PDB file of C-alpha atoms in Angstrom:
ATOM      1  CA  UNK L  26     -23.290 -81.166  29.608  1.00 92.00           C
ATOM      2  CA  UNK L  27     -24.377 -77.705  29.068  1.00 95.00           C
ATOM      3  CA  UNK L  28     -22.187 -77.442  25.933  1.00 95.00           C
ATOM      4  CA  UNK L  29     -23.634 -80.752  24.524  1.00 92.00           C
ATOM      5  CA  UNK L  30     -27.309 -79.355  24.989  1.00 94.00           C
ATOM      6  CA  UNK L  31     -26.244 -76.056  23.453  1.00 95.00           C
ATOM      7  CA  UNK L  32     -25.350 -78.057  20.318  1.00 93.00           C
ATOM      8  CA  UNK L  33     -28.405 -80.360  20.384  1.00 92.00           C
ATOM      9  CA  UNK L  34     -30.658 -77.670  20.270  1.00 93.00           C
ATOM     10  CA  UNK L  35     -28.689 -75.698  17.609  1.00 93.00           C
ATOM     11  CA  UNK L  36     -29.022 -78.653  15.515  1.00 89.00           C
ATOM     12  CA  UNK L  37     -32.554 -78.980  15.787  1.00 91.00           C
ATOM     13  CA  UNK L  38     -33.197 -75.070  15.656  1.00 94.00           C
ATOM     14  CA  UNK L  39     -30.738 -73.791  13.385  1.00 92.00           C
ATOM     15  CA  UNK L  40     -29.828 -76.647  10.986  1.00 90.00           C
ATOM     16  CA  UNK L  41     -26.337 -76.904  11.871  1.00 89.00           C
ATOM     17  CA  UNK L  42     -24.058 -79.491  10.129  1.00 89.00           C
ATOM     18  CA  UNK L  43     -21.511 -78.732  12.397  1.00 91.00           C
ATOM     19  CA  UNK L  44     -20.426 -76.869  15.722  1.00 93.00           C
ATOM     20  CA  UNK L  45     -17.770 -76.599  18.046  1.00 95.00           C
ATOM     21  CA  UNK L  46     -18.127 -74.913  21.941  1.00 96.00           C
ATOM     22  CA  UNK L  47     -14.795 -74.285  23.722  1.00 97.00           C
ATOM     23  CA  UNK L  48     -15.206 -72.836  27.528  1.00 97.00           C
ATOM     24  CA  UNK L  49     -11.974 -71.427  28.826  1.00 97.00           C
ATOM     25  CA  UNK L  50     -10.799 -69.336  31.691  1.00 97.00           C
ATOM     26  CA  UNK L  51      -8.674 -66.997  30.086  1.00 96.00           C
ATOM     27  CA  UNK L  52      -6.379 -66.168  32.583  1.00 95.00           C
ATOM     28  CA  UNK L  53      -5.296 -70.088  33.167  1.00 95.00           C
ATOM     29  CA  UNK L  54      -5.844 -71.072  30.004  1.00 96.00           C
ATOM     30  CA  UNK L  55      -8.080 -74.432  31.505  1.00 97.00           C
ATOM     31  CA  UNK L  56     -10.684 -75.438  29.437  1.00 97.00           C
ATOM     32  CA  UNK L  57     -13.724 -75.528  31.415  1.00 96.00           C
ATOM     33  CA  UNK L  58     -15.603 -77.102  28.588  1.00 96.00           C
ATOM     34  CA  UNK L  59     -15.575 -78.796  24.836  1.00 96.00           C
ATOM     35  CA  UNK L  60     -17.916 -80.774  23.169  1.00 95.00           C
ATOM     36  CA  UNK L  61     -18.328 -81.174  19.036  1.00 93.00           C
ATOM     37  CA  UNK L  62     -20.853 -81.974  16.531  1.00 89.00           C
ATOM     38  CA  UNK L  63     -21.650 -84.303  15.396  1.00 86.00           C
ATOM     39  CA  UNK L  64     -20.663 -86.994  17.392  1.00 81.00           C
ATOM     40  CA  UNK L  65     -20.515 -90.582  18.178  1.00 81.00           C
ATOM     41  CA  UNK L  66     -21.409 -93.439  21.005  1.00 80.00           C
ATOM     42  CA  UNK L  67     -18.087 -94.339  22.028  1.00 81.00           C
ATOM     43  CA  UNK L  68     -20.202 -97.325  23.722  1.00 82.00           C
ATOM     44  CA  UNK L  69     -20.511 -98.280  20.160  1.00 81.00           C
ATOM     45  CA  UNK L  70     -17.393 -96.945  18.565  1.00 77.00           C
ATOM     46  CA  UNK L  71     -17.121 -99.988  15.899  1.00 81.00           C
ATOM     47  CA  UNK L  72     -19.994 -99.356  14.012  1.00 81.00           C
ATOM     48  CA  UNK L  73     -18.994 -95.948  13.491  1.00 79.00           C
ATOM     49  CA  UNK L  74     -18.663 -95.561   9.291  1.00 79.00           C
ATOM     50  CA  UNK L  75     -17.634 -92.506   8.815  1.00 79.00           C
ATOM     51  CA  UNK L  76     -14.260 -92.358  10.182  1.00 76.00           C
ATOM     52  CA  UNK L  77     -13.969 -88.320  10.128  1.00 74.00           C
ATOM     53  CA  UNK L  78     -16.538 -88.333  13.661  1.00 76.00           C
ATOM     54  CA  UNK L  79     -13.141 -89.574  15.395  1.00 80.00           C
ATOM     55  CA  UNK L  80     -11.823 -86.186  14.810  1.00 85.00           C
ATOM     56  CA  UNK L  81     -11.083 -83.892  16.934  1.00 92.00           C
ATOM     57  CA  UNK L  82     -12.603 -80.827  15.416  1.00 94.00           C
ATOM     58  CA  UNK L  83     -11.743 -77.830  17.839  1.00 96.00           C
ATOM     59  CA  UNK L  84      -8.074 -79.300  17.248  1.00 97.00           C
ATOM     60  CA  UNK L  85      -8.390 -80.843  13.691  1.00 95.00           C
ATOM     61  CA  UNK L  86      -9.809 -79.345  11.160  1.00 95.00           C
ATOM     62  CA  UNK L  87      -8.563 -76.015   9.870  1.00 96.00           C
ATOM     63  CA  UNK L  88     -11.012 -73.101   8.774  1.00 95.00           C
ATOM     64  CA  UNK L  89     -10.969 -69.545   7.620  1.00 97.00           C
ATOM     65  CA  UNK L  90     -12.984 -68.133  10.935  1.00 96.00           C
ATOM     66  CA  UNK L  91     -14.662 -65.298   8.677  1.00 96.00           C
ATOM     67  CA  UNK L  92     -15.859 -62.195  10.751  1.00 96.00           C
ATOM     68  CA  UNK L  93     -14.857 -63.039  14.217  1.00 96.00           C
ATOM     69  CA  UNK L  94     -11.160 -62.782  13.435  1.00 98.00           C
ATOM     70  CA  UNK L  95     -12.242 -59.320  12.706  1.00 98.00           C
ATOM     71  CA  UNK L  96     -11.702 -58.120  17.157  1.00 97.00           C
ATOM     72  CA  UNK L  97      -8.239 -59.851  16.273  1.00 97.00           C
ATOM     73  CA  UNK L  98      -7.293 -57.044  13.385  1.00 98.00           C
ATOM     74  CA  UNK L  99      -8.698 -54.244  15.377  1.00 98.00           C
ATOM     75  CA  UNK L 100      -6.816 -55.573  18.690  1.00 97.00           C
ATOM     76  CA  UNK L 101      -3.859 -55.195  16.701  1.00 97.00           C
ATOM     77  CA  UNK L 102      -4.717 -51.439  15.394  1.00 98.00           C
ATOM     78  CA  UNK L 103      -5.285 -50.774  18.944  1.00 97.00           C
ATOM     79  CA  UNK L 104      -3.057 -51.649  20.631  1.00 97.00           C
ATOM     80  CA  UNK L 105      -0.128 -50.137  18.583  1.00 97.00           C
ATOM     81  CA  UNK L 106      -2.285 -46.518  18.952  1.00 97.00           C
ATOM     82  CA  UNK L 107      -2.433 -46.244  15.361  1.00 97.00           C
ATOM     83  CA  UNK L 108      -6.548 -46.020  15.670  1.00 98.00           C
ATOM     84  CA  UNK L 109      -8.306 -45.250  18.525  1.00 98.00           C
ATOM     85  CA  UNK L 110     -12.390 -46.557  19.284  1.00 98.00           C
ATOM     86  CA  UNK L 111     -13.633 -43.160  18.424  1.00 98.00           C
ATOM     87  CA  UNK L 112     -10.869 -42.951  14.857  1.00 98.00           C
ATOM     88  CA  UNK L 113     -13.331 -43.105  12.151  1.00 98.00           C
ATOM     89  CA  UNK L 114     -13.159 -43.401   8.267  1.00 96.00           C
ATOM     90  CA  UNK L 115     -15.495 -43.432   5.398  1.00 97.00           C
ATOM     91  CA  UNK L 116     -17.453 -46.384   4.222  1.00 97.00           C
ATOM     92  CA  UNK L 117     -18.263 -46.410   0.528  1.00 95.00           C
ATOM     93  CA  UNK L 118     -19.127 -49.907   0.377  1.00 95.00           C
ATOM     94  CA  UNK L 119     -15.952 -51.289  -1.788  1.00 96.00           C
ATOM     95  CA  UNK L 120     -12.776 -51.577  -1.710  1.00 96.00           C
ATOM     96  CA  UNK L 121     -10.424 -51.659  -4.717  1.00 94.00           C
ATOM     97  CA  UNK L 122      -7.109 -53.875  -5.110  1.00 92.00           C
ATOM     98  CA  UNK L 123      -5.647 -54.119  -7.831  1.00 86.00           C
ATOM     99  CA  UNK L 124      -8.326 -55.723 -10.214  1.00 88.00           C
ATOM    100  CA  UNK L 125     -10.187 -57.318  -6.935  1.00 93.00           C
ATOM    101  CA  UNK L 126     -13.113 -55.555  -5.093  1.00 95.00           C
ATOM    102  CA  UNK L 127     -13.834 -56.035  -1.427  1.00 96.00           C
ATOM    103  CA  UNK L 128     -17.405 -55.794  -0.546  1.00 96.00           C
ATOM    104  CA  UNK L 129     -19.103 -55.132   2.753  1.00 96.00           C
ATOM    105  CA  UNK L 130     -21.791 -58.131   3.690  1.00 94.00           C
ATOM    106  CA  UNK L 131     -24.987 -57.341   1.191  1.00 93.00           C
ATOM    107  CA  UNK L 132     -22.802 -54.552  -0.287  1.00 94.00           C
ATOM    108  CA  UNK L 133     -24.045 -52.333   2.528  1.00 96.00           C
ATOM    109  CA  UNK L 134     -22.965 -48.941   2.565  1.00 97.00           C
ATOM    110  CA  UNK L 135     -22.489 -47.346   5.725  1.00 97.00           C
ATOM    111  CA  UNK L 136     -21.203 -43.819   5.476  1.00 97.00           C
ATOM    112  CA  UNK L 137     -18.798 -42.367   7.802  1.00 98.00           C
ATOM    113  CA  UNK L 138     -18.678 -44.973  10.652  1.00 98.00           C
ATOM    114  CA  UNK L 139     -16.122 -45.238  14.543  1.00 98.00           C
ATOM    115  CA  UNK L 140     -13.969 -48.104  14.645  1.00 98.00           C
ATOM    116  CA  UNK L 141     -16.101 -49.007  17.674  1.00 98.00           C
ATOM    117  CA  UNK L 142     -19.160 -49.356  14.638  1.00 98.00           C
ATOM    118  CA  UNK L 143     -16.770 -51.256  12.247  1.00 98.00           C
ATOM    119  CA  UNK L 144     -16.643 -54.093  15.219  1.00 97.00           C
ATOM    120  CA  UNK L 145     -20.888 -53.452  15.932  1.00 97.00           C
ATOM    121  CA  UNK L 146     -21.845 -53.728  12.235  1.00 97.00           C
ATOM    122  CA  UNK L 147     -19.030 -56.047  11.555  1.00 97.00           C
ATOM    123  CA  UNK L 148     -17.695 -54.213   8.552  1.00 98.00           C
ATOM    124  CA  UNK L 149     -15.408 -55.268   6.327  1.00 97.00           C
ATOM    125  CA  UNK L 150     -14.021 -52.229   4.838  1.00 97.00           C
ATOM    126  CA  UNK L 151     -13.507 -50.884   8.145  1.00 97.00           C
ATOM    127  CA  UNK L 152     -11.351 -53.435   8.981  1.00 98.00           C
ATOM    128  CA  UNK L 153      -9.339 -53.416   5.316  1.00 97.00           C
ATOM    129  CA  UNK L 154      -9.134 -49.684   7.106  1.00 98.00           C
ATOM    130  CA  UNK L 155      -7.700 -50.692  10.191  1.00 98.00           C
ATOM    131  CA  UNK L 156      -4.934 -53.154   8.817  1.00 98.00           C
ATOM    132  CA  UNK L 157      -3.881 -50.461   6.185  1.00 96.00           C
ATOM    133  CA  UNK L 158      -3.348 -48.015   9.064  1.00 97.00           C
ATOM    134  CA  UNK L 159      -1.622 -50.875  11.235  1.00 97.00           C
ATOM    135  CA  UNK L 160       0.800 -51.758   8.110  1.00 96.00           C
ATOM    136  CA  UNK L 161       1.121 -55.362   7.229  1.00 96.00           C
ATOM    137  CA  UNK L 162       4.040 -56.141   8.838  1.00 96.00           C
ATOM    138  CA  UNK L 163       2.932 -55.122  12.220  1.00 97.00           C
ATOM    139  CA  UNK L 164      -0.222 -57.053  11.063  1.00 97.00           C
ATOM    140  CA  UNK L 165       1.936 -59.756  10.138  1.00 96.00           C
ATOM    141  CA  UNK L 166       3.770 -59.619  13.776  1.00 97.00           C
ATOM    142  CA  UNK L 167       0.638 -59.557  15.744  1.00 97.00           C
ATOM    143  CA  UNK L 168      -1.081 -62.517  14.228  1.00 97.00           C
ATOM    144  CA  UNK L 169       1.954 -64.478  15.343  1.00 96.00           C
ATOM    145  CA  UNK L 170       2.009 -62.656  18.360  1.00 96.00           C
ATOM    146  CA  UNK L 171      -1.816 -63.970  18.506  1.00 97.00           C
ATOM    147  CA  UNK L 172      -0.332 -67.574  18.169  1.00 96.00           C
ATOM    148  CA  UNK L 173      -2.151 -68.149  14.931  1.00 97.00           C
ATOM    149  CA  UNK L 174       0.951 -69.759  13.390  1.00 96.00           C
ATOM    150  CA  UNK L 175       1.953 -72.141  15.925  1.00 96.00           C
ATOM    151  CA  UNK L 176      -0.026 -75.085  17.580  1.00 96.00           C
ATOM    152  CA  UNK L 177      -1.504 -74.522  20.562  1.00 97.00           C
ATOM    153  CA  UNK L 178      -0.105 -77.817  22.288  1.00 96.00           C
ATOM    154  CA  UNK L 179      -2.948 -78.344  24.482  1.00 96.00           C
ATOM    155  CA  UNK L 180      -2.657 -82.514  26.362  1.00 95.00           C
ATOM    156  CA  UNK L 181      -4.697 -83.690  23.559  1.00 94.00           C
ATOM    157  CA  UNK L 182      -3.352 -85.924  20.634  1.00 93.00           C
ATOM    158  CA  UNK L 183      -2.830 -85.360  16.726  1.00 94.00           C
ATOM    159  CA  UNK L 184      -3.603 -81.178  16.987  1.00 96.00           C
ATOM    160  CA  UNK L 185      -2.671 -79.490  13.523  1.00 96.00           C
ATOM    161  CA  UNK L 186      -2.160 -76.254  12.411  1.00 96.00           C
ATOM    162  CA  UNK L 187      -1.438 -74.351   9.024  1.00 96.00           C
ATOM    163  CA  UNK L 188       1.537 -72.598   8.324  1.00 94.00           C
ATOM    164  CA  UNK L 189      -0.722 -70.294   6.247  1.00 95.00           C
ATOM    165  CA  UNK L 190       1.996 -70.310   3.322  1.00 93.00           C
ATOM    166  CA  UNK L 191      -0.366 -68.610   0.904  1.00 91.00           C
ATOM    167  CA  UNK L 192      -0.791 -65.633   3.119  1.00 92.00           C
ATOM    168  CA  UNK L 193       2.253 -64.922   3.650  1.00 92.00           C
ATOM    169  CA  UNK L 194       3.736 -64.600   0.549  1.00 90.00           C
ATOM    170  CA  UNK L 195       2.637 -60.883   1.388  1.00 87.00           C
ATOM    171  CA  UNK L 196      -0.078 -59.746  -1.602  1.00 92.00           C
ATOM    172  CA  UNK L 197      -1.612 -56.734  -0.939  1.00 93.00           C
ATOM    173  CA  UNK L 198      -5.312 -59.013  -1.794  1.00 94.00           C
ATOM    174  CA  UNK L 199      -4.363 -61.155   1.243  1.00 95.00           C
ATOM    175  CA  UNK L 200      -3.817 -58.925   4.059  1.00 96.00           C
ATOM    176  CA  UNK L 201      -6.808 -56.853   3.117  1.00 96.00           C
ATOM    177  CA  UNK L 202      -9.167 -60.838   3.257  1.00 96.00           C
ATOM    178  CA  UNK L 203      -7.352 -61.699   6.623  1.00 97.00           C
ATOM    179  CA  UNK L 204      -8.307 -58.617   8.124  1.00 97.00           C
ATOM    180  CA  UNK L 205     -11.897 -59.998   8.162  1.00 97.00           C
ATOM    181  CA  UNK L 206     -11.077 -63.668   8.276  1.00 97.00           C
ATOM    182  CA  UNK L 207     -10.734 -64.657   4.828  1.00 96.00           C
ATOM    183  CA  UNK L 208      -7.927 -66.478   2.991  1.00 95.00           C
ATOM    184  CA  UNK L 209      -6.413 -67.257   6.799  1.00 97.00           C
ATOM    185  CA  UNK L 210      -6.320 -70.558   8.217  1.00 97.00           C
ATOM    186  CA  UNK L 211      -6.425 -72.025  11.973  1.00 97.00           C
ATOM    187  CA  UNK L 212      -8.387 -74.525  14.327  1.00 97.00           C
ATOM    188  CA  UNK L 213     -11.222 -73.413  16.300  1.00 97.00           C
ATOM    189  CA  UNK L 214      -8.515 -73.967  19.797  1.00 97.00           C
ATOM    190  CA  UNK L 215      -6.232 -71.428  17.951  1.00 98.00           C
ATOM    191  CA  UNK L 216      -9.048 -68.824  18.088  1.00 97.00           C
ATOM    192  CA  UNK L 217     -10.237 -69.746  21.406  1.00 97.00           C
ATOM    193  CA  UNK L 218      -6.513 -68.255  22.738  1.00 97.00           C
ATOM    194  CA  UNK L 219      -6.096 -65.688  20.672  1.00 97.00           C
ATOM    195  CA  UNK L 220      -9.888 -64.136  22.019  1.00 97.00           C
ATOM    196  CA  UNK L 221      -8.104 -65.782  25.397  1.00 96.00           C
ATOM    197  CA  UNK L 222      -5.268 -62.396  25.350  1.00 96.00           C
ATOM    198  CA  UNK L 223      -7.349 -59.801  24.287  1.00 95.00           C
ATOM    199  CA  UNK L 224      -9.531 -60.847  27.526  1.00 95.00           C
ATOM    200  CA  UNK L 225      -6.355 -61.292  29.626  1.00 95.00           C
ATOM    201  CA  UNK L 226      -4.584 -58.354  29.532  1.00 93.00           C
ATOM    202  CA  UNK L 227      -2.426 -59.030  26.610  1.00 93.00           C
ATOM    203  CA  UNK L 228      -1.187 -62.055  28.015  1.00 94.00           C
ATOM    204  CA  UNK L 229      -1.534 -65.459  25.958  1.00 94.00           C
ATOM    205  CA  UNK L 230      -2.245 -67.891  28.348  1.00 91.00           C
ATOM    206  CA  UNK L 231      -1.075 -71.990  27.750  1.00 94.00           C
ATOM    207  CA  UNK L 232      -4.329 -73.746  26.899  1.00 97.00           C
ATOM    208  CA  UNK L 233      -4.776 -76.720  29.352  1.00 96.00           C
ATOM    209  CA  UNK L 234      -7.326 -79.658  29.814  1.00 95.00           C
ATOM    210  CA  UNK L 235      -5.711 -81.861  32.096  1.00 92.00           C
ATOM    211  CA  UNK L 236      -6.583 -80.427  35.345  1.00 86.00           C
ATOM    212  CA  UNK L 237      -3.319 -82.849  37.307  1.00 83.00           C
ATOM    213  CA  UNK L 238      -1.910 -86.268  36.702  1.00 81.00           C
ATOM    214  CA  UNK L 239      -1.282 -88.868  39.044  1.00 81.00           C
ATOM    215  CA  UNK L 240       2.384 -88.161  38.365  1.00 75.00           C
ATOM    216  CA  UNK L 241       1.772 -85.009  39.947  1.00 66.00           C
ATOM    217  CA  UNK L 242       0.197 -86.523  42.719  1.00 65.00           C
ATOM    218  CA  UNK L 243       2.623 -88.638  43.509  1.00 65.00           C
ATOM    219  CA  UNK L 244       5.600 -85.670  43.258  1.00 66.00           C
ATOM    220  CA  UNK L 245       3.284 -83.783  45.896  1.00 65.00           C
ATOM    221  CA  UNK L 246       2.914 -86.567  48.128  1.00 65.00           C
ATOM    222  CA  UNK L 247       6.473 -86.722  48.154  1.00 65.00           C
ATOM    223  CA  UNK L 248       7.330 -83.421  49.209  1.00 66.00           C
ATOM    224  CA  UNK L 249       4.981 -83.804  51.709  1.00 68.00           C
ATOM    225  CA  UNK L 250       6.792 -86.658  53.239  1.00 60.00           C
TER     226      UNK L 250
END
């Protein structure tokens, strides 16, 4: 109910077309809560006329997530030692591939800048940085590792994911946009769990909603007896 009032109010306050709030414990992977925007009455689930409100967005509908895939890049940089928090590089503002430039948001330029700031400031360049010093194929192995490319398989019906063919055809253009979230695809539930292992330890917990089944109950009962 909190979740659902969250959204209400973002609606009314910030305009929003559409939101998404996923609550999990990231060491058991249960979703604690999910609600969507907009919505329906499923009271009154027959007058419903645009059939895309029976979606499932957290599960879905694929995005690019933008900037907060950004922790995701820089977990990956981390964790392999090949930058550090306090590792710092030089922000001119652009970066050049090829005959593409790579902007920072407002074409700020922010000067020489910690890989703690690049996460702060939310930097693009700094994270182009990071992914260069990772490698893409490490890059490349850690999103998987991240469970970007594979559904989550959560209990709840027709989940989809992309394959994120275009991506990994391996340009030099698309490694540099993922690093920031751009020109990558996944679900909202897919993000969830990958921000799920960097708070865990590591460890990529399996995403659950159904708390026990009366199957279960039933097994229980009879190993009691």
């Amino acid at each position: 109910s909190v979740a659902e009032s969250l959204l209400e109010k973002a609606q009314a306050s910030l305009g929003i077309e559409e939101g998404t709030i996923i609550v999990v414990n990231p060491s058991s992977g249960k979703i604690l809560a999910l609600a969507s925007r907009p919505t329906f009455d499923s009271n009154e689930y027959s007058k419903v006329e645009q059939l895309n409100l029976f979606q499932n967005p957290a599960i879905q509908k694929i995005h690019e997530p933008g900037s907060i895939f950004k922790p995701i890049t820089m977990a990956a940089a981390l964790d392999t030692g090949t930058v550090t928090p306090e590792t710092t590089y030089v922000d001119e503002g652009i970066v050049k591939i090829g005959g593409r430039k790579i902007y920072n948001y407002d074409q700020r330029v922010w000067g020489t800048r910690t890989m703690t700031e690049v996460l702060q400031f939310s930097i693009n360049t700094g994270v182009v940085f990071a992914e260069r010093e990772l490698g893409h194929e490490k890059f490349l192995e850690y999103i998987e590792k991240f469970g970007i490319f594979e559904p989550t398989n959560i209990e709840l019906a027709g989940e989809v994911f992309s394959s994120n063919a275009e991506f990994k055809k391996g340009y030099e253009i698309n490694f540099s946009t993922a690093a920031f979230g751009q020109g990558i695809e996944m679900t909202a539930m897919q993000v969830v769990r990958a921000f799920s292992a960097i708070a865990n330890s590591g460890i990529l917990a399996n995403l659950s909603i159904v708390e026990e089944t009366q199957k279960d109950k039933k097994s229980a009962r009879s190993r009691e007896a």
